[in-house]
Every structure is written in structure tokens, then in C-alpha cells.
Amino acid sequence: MPASAWSSSPLAGAIDVKDARASHADGDAVVVRGTLQDFGDLATFLLVEDSLEDCSETGEDRCATPWDYCCEDPDRLREWTIHVEFMEGELPADWTLRGAYGLDHLSEVLVAGTLRFDEAGNMRLEAERMSMQ
């Protein structure tokens, strides 16, 4: 992860994932607060609404990987998740995020970027910077 994409101090003006979906439109610049669910192969990850509890917080141990939120209703989880991408041109950047600056599953982060919605209503955040909460 390039140093230019990381802020050592928390980003200001953050909103929750559920608020980003409910009250913002395609092209809005936002700072979103959430919990890092899982990493993609490139500079991508899933950001989950902070108010959802992962399975280790709920006391359910039926998940080998609590960051899957397997104890949560899948429809609710889908509604309160944003796909985050650091872009290089038209494609996600080819660097990894996991391990950079201590990032791991269930890290609580703030991400600044631009919201994008597709025709099906799926939301993603084209990220520019991020920090820990």
C-alpha cells in the first residue's frame, strides 16, 4: 500500500456504512467508517457496518472465520456492506492491503473516497485514503 493512500491520523467527518447507502448518491465524496471484513486479491476489501457484531462478539463459535459474519442474516449483511477499491486507472490497483499498517480482518477503519452505484443498486467506494479509527 503506498504511503499516499494512508493517513496516520483518523480521517474526519466519517459516516456509517448504512448511512452512506441510505442518504448518499452516486458520485458523492464521503468518509465511511466500518469494519474490514475480507480482502480481495488486489487493493480491494469489504467494509461492514460497525454496528453489526461479528460472530466472535456475539458469542457464537460456529464460524471458523468470524469475519465472515456467518451468524448474521445474509440479506442484512449484504445491505450493510460496501465493496472498497483503490483504483489505478479503470482497474483496482495491484498492491495488497492485508498487513499494511497493521490492517487485518475486523480492523476498524475510515475510508475516504467517491461512492459509486451500479444499475442493480450495488454500492462501491472508489477509495483515495484510509486510516484506523
CSV table of C-alpha atoms in Angstrom, one decimal:
chain,number,residue,atom,x,y,z
A,1,MET,CA,0.0,0.0,0.0
A,2,PRO,CA,1.5,3.3,-1.0
A,3,ALA,CA,2.1,5.8,1.8
A,4,SER,CA,0.0,8.4,-0.1
A,5,ALA,CA,-3.1,6.2,0.5
A,6,TRP,CA,-2.6,6.0,4.3
A,7,SER,CA,-3.4,8.7,6.9
A,8,SER,CA,-1.6,8.3,10.2
A,9,SER,CA,-4.4,10.3,11.9
A,10,PRO,CA,-8.1,9.4,11.7
A,11,LEU,CA,-9.9,10.9,8.8
A,12,ALA,CA,-12.6,13.5,9.8
A,13,GLY,CA,-16.3,13.6,9.1
A,14,ALA,CA,-17.0,9.9,8.9
A,15,ILE,CA,-20.4,8.4,8.3
A,16,ASP,CA,-21.6,4.8,8.9
A,17,VAL,CA,-21.9,2.3,6.0
A,18,LYS,CA,-25.7,2.2,6.5
A,19,ASP,CA,-25.9,6.0,6.3
A,20,ALA,CA,-23.8,6.0,3.1
A,21,ARG,CA,-26.2,3.7,1.5
A,22,ALA,CA,-29.3,5.4,2.8
A,23,SER,CA,-28.5,9.1,2.2
A,24,HIS,CA,-25.9,9.4,-0.5
A,25,ALA,CA,-25.9,9.2,-4.2
A,26,ASP,CA,-23.5,8.1,-7.0
A,27,GLY,CA,-20.5,10.4,-7.2
A,28,ASP,CA,-20.7,11.7,-3.6
A,29,ALA,CA,-17.4,12.2,-1.8
A,30,VAL,CA,-17.6,10.6,1.7
A,31,VAL,CA,-15.5,9.3,4.5
A,32,VAL,CA,-17.0,6.0,5.7
A,33,ARG,CA,-16.5,4.2,9.0
A,34,GLY,CA,-16.7,0.4,9.2
A,35,THR,CA,-15.1,-2.9,10.0
A,36,LEU,CA,-12.8,-4.6,7.5
A,37,GLN,CA,-14.5,-7.9,6.6
A,38,ASP,CA,-12.3,-9.5,4.0
A,39,PHE,CA,-9.6,-8.7,1.5
A,40,GLY,CA,-9.6,-9.2,-2.3
A,41,ASP,CA,-6.5,-10.2,-4.3
A,42,LEU,CA,-5.9,-6.7,-5.4
A,43,ALA,CA,-6.3,-3.4,-3.5
A,44,THR,CA,-9.9,-4.2,-2.5
A,45,PHE,CA,-11.8,-5.2,0.6
A,46,LEU,CA,-15.3,-5.4,2.0
A,47,LEU,CA,-16.3,-2.8,4.6
A,48,VAL,CA,-19.1,-3.8,7.0
A,49,GLU,CA,-21.3,-1.5,9.1
A,50,ASP,CA,-19.8,-1.1,12.6
A,51,SER,CA,-23.0,-1.7,14.4
A,52,LEU,CA,-23.1,-5.3,13.2
A,53,GLU,CA,-21.3,-7.7,15.5
A,54,ASP,CA,-19.0,-10.3,14.1
A,55,CYS,CA,-19.6,-13.9,15.3
A,56,SER,CA,-16.9,-13.7,18.0
A,57,GLU,CA,-18.6,-10.7,19.5
A,58,THR,CA,-22.0,-12.4,19.7
A,59,GLY,CA,-20.5,-15.5,21.5
A,60,GLU,CA,-21.3,-17.8,18.6
A,61,ASP,CA,-18.4,-20.0,17.7
A,62,ARG,CA,-19.9,-21.9,14.8
A,63,CYS,CA,-17.7,-19.9,12.4
A,64,ALA,CA,-14.1,-20.8,11.8
A,65,THR,CA,-13.7,-17.3,10.4
A,66,PRO,CA,-15.7,-14.8,12.5
A,67,TRP,CA,-15.1,-12.0,9.9
A,68,ASP,CA,-17.4,-13.9,7.6
A,69,TYR,CA,-20.3,-12.7,9.8
A,70,CYS,CA,-21.9,-16.1,9.2
A,71,CYS,CA,-24.1,-15.6,12.3
A,72,GLU,CA,-25.7,-12.5,10.6
A,73,ASP,CA,-28.6,-12.6,8.2
A,74,PRO,CA,-27.0,-12.7,4.7
A,75,ASP,CA,-29.5,-10.1,3.3
A,76,ARG,CA,-28.8,-7.7,6.1
A,77,LEU,CA,-25.1,-8.2,5.8
A,78,ARG,CA,-25.3,-7.5,2.0
A,79,GLU,CA,-27.2,-4.3,2.6
A,80,TRP,CA,-24.7,-3.0,5.2
A,81,THR,CA,-21.5,-3.8,3.2
A,82,ILE,CA,-19.5,-1.7,0.8
A,83,HIS,CA,-17.0,-3.0,-1.7
A,84,VAL,CA,-13.9,-0.7,-1.4
A,85,GLU,CA,-11.4,-0.4,-4.2
A,86,PHE,CA,-8.2,1.6,-4.6
A,87,MET,CA,-8.1,2.3,-8.3
A,88,GLU,CA,-5.2,2.7,-10.8
A,89,GLY,CA,-7.0,4.0,-13.9
A,90,GLU,CA,-10.0,1.8,-14.7
A,91,LEU,CA,-8.9,-1.2,-12.6
A,92,PRO,CA,-8.2,-1.9,-8.9
A,93,ALA,CA,-4.6,-1.3,-8.0
A,94,ASP,CA,-2.4,-4.4,-7.9
A,95,TRP,CA,-1.0,-4.0,-4.4
A,96,THR,CA,-2.2,-5.7,-1.3
A,97,LEU,CA,-3.8,-4.2,1.8
A,98,ARG,CA,-3.7,-7.0,4.2
A,99,GLY,CA,-0.9,-6.5,6.7
A,100,ALA,CA,-0.2,-2.9,5.6
A,101,TYR,CA,-0.2,-0.5,8.5
A,102,GLY,CA,-1.5,-3.4,10.7
A,103,LEU,CA,-4.6,-4.0,8.6
A,104,ASP,CA,-6.3,-7.3,9.1
A,105,HIS,CA,-9.7,-8.9,9.3
A,106,LEU,CA,-12.0,-7.0,11.7
A,107,SER,CA,-9.8,-3.9,11.8
A,108,GLU,CA,-12.0,-0.8,12.3
A,109,VAL,CA,-11.1,1.8,9.6
A,110,LEU,CA,-12.1,5.0,8.0
A,111,VAL,CA,-12.0,5.3,4.2
A,112,ALA,CA,-12.3,8.5,2.1
A,113,GLY,CA,-13.4,8.2,-1.5
A,114,THR,CA,-16.2,8.5,-4.0
A,115,LEU,CA,-19.4,6.4,-3.9
A,116,ARG,CA,-20.4,4.5,-7.0
A,117,PHE,CA,-23.8,2.7,-7.6
A,118,ASP,CA,-24.5,0.4,-10.5
A,119,GLU,CA,-27.8,-0.3,-12.2
A,120,ALA,CA,-28.6,-3.0,-9.7
A,121,GLY,CA,-28.1,-0.8,-6.7
A,122,ASN,CA,-24.8,-2.3,-5.7
A,123,MET,CA,-22.6,0.2,-3.9
A,124,ARG,CA,-18.8,0.5,-4.0
A,125,LEU,CA,-16.4,3.1,-2.8
A,126,GLU,CA,-13.5,4.3,-5.0
A,127,ALA,CA,-11.0,4.9,-2.2
A,128,GLU,CA,-8.4,7.6,-2.1
A,129,ARG,CA,-7.2,7.4,1.6
A,130,MET,CA,-7.8,5.4,4.7
A,131,SER,CA,-6.8,5.3,8.4
A,132,MET,CA,-7.5,3.4,11.5
A,133,GLN,CA,-10.4,4.6,13.7
